[in-house]
Every structure is written in C-alpha cells, then in structure tokens.
PDB file of C-alpha atoms in Angstrom:
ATOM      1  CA  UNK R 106    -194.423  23.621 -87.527  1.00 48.00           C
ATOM      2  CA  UNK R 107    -195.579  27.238 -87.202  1.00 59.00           C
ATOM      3  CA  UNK R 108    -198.505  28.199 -85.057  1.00 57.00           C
ATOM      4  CA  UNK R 109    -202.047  27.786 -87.323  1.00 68.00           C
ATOM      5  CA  UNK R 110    -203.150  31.368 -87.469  1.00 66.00           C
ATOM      6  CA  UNK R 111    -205.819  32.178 -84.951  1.00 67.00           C
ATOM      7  CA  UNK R 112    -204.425  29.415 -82.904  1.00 68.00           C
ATOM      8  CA  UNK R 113    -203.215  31.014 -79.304  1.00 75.00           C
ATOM      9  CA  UNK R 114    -199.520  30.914 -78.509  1.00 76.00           C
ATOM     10  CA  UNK R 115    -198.515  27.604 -76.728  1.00 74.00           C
ATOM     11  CA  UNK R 116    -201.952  26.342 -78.199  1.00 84.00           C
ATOM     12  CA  UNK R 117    -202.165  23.248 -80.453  1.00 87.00           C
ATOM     13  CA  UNK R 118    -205.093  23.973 -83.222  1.00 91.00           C
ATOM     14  CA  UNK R 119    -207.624  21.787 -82.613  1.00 92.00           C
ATOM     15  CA  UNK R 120    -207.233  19.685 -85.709  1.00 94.00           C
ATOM     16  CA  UNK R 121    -210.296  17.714 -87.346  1.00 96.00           C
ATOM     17  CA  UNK R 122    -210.091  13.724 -87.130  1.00 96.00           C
ATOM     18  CA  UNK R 123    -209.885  11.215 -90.445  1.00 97.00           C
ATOM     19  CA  UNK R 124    -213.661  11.403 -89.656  1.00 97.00           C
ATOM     20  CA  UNK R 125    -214.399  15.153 -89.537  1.00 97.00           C
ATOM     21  CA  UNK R 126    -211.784  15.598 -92.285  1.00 97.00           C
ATOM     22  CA  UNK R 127    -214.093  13.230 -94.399  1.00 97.00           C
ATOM     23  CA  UNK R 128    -216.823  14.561 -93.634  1.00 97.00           C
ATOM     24  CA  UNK R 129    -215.495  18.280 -94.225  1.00 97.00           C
ATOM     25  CA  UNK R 130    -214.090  17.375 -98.132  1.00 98.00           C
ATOM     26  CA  UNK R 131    -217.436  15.557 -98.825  1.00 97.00           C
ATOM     27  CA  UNK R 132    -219.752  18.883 -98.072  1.00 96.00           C
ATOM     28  CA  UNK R 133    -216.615  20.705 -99.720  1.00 97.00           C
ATOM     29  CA  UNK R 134    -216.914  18.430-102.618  1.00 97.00           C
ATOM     30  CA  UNK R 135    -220.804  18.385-102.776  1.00 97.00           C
ATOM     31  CA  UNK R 136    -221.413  22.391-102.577  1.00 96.00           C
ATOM     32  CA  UNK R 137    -218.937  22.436-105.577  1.00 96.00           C
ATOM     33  CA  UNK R 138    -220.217  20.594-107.819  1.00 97.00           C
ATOM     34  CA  UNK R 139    -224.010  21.148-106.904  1.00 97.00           C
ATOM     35  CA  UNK R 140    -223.111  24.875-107.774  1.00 96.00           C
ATOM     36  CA  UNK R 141    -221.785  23.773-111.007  1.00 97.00           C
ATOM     37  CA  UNK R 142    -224.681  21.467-111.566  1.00 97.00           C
ATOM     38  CA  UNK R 143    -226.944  24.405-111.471  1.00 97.00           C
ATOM     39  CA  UNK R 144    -224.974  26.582-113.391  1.00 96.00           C
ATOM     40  CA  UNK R 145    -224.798  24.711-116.481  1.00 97.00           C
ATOM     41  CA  UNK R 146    -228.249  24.106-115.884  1.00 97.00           C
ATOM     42  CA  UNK R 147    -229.594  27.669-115.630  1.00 97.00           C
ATOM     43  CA  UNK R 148    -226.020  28.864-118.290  1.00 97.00           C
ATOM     44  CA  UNK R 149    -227.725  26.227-121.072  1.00 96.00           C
ATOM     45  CA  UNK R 150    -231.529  26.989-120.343  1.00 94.00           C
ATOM     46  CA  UNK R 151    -231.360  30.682-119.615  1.00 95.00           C
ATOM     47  CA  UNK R 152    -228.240  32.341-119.826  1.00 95.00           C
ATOM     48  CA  UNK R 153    -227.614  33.352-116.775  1.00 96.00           C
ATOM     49  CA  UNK R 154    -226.056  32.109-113.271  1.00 96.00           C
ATOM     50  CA  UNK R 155    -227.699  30.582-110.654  1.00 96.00           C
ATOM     51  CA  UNK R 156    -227.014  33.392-108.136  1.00 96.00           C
ATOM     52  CA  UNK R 157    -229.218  35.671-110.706  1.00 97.00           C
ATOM     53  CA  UNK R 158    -231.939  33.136-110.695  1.00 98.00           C
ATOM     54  CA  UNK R 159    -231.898  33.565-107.284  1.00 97.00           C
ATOM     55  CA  UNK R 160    -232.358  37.145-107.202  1.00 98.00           C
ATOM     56  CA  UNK R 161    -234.884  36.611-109.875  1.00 98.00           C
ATOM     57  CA  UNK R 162    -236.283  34.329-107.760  1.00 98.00           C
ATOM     58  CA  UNK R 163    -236.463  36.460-104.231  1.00 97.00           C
ATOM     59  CA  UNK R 164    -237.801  39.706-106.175  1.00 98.00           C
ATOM     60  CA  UNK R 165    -240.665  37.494-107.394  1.00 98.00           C
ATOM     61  CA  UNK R 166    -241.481  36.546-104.126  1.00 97.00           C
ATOM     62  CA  UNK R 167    -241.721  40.553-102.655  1.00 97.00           C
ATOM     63  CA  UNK R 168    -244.222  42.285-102.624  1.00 96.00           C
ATOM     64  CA  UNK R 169    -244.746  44.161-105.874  1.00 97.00           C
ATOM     65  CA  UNK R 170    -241.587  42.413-106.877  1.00 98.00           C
ATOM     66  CA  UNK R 171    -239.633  44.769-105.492  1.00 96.00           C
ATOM     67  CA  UNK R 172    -237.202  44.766-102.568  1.00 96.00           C
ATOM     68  CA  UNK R 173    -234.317  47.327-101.296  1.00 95.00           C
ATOM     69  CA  UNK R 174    -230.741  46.421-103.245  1.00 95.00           C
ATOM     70  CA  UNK R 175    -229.435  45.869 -99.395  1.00 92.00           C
ATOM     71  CA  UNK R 176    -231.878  43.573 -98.784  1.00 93.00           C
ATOM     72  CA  UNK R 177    -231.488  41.761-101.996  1.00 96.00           C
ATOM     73  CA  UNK R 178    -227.954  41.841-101.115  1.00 93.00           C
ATOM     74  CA  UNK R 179    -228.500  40.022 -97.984  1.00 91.00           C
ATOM     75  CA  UNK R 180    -230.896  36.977 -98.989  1.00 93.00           C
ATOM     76  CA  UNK R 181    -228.351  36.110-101.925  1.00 93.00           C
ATOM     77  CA  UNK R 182    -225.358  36.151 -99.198  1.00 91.00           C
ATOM     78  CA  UNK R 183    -223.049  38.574-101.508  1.00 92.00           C
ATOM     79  CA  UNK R 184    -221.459  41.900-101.498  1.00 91.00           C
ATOM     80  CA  UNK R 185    -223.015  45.119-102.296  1.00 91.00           C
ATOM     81  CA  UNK R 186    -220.757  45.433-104.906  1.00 92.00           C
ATOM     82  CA  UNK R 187    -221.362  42.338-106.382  1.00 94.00           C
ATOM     83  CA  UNK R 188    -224.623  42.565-106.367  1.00 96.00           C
ATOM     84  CA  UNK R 189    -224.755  45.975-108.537  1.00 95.00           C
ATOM     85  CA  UNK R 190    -222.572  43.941-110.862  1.00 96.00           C
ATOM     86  CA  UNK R 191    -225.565  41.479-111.254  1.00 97.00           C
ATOM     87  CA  UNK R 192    -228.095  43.470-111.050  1.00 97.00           C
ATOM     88  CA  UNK R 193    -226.468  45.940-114.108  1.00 97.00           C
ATOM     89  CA  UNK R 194    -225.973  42.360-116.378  1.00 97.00           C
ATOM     90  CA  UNK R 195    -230.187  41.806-115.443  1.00 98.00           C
ATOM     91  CA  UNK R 196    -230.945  45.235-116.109  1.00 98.00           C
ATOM     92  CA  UNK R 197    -229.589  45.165-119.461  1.00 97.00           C
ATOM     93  CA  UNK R 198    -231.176  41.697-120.349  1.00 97.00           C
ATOM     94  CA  UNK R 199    -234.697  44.057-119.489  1.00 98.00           C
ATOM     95  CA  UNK R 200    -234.979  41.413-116.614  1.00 98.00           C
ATOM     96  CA  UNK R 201    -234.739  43.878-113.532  1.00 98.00           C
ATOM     97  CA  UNK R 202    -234.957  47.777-113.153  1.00 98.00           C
ATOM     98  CA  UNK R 203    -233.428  50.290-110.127  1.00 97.00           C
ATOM     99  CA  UNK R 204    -236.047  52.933-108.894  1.00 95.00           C
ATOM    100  CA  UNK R 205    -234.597  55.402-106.418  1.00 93.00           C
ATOM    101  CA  UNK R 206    -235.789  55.183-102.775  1.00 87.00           C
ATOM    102  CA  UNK R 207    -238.051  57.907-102.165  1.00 85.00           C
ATOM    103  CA  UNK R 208    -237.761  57.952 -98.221  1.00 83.00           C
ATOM    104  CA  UNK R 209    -233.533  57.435 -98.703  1.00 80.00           C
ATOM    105  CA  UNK R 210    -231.958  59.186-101.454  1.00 77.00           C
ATOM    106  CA  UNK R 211    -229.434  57.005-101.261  1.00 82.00           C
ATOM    107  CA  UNK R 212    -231.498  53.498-101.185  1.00 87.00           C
ATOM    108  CA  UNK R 213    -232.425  51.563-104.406  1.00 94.00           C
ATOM    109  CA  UNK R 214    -234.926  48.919-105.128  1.00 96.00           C
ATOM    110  CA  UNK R 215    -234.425  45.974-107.539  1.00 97.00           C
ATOM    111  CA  UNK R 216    -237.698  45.644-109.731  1.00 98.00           C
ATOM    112  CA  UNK R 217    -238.329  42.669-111.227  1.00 98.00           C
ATOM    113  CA  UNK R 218    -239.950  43.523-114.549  1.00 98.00           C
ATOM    114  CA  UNK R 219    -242.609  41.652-116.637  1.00 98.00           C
ATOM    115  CA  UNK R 220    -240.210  39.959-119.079  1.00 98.00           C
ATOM    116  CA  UNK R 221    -237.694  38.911-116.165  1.00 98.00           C
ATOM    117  CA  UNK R 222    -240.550  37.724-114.747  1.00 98.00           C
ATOM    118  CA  UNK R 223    -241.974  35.144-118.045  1.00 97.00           C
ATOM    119  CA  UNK R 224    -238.251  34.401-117.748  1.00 97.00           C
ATOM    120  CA  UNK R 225    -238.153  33.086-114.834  1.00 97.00           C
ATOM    121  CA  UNK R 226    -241.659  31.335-115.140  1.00 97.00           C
ATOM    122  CA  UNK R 227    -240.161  29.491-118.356  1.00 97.00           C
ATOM    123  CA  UNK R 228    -236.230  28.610-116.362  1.00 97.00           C
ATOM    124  CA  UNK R 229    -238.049  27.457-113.252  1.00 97.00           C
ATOM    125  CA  UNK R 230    -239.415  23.758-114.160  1.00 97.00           C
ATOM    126  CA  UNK R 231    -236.289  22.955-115.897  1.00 97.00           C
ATOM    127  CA  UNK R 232    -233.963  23.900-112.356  1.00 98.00           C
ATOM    128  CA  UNK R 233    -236.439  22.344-109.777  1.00 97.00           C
ATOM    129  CA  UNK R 234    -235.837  19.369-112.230  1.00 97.00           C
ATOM    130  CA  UNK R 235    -232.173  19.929-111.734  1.00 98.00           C
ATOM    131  CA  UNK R 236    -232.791  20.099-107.805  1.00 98.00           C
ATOM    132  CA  UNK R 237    -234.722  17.244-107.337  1.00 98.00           C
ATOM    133  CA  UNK R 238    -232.483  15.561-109.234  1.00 97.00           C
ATOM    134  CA  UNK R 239    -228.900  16.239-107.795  1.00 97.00           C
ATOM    135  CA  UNK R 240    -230.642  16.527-104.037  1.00 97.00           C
ATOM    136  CA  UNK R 241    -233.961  15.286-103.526  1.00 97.00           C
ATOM    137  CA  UNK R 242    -234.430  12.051-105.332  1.00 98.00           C
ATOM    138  CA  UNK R 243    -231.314  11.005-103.813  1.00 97.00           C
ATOM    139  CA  UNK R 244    -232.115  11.432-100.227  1.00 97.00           C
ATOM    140  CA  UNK R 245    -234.707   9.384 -97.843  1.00 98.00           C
ATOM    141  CA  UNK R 246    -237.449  12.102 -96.427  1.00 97.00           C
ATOM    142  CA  UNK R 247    -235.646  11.658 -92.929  1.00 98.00           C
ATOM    143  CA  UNK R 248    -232.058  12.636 -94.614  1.00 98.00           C
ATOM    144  CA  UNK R 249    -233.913  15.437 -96.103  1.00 98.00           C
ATOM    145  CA  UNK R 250    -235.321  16.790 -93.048  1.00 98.00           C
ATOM    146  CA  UNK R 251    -231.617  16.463 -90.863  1.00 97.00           C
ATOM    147  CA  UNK R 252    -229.779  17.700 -94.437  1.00 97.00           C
ATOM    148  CA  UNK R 253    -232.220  21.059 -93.579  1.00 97.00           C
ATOM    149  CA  UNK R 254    -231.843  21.024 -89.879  1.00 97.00           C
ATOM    150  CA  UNK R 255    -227.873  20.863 -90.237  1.00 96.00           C
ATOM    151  CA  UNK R 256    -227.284  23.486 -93.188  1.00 95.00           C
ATOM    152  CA  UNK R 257    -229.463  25.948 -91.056  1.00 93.00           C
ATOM    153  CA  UNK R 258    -227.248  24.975 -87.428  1.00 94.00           C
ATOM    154  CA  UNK R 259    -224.053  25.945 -89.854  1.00 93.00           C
ATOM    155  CA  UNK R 260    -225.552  29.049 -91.998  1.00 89.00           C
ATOM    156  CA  UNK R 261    -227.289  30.565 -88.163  1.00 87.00           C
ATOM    157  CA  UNK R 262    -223.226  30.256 -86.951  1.00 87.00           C
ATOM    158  CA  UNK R 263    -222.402  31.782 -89.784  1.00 87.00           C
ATOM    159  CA  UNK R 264    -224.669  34.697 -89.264  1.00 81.00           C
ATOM    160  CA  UNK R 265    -224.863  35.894 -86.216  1.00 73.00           C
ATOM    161  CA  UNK R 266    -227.328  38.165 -84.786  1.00 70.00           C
ATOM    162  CA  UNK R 267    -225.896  41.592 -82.926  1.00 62.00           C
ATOM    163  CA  UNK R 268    -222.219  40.523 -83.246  1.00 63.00           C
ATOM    164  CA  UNK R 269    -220.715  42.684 -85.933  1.00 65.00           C
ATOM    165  CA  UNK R 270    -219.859  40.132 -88.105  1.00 71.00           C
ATOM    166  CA  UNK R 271    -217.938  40.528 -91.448  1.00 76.00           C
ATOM    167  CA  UNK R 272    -220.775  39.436 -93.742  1.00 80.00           C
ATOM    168  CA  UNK R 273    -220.767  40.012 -97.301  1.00 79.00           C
ATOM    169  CA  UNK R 274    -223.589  42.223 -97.551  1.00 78.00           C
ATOM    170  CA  UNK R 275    -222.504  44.705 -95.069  1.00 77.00           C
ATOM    171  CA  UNK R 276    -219.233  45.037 -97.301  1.00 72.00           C
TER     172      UNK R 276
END
C-alpha cells in the first residue's frame, strides 16, 4: 500500500481502531443529517438555509445589528467569498444591506434590516423546535453538558490562535 499522505516516509499512519472508526462515522453521520434536518426546516418555513439564519441570527445579536462582512465571515466558519454570495441572495430578499466602512474603504458591514429582522423573529420558534428536537430532548443534561465540552475541545483544534491556519474566512 502507498504511504497515507502526510504520513512520514518509513511511518505507518496511525490508523483509528473499530472503536474510533465508530465513533468517527457516527459524528460523520450525525452532523449530516442534523444539517439537513435544519435545512428543510428553515427551506419549508422560511426559504432560506440554515447558514443564512445564522447570519441572520449573529447580526441580530450586534450591536445596531451590524457587524464587519469579515467578521460575519468568521462566526459562520465560511469563505469571504461565500459569504458575499449569501449575503447578495439576503440583500435581495430586503433581509440584509452593505454600508461601506467609513474608517476602511475597503471594509463592509452586513446590516440586518427591519424586515430581515420580523423574519427572523417569525423562523426562530419553529427551528429552536427543530433543535430541541433532533438534539436536546434526546440527550440527558450531563450528555448535554460533555456533547458542549467536546465540540468546543474539537472546533478550539480546529482554530488555532497565532498559527496561520488555513481557515475559511481568511480565504
């Protein structure tokens, strides 16, 4: 068999156990289809995806509803690029508007306006149902509170601080 890449020469890859690989297919397996869940969800009751109700979601929580497209870009974990792609669909849905940065020419801010706002006040009930339902009701509080603990170990190795990393957002 040929070397696994990023596997030193004369190395064996350190391959996961029946154990891990169960473990690794069932969080595979559950982040799939709790992404779909919540799609269809937020598709059917407001026509849109659930990474836009997340944006929706983080520019209602700024202050004046507003934060810098980079930093929007950051909190929803996707590429600039991306993220101008969404952000055009919500702008012409009257959802969100672009005002230019007055201290960086270059910067933008995502505005969330009035009606994207009422939008997302009528959407949210119906997708913390959703939540509650495909996570929450089906967990003890003590597999809640380790489910938390070990999604944040994995996402902070994920992202980490000072290293250059290739993260989406910096693409």
């Amino acid at each position: 068999m040929n070397r696994a890449p990023g596997t030193p020469p004369g190395q064996e890859p350190r391959w996961l156990t029946d154990e891990e690989q169960h473990v690794w297919r069932a969080c595979v397996e559950a982040g799939t289809l709790l992404e779909d869940h919540l799609d269809r969800q937020l598709q059917r009751d407001a026509g849109m995806p659930h990474v836009y109700y997340g944006l929706l979601v983080k520019l209602a929580e700024s202050p004046r509803r507003r934060l810098r497209m980079t930093e929007l870009a950051r909190y929803a974990k996707i590429t600039r690029s991306r993220l101008s792609h969404a952000v055009a669909r919500l702008e012409k849905n009257g959802w969100v508007r672009r005002e230019d940065c007055p201290s960086d020419k270059r910067g933008q801010f995502a505005v969330l306006t009035d009606e994207g706002y009422d939008v997302l006040a009528r959407t949210a009930p119906g997708h913390v149902d959703a939540v509650r339902q495909a996570v929450f009701d089906r967990l003890t509080p003590e597999q809640q509170k380790s489910l938390g603990e070990i999604m944040r170990i994995v996402a902070e190795g994920l992202e980490p601080d000072g290293t250059g990393a290739d993260l989406p957002w910096l693409r």
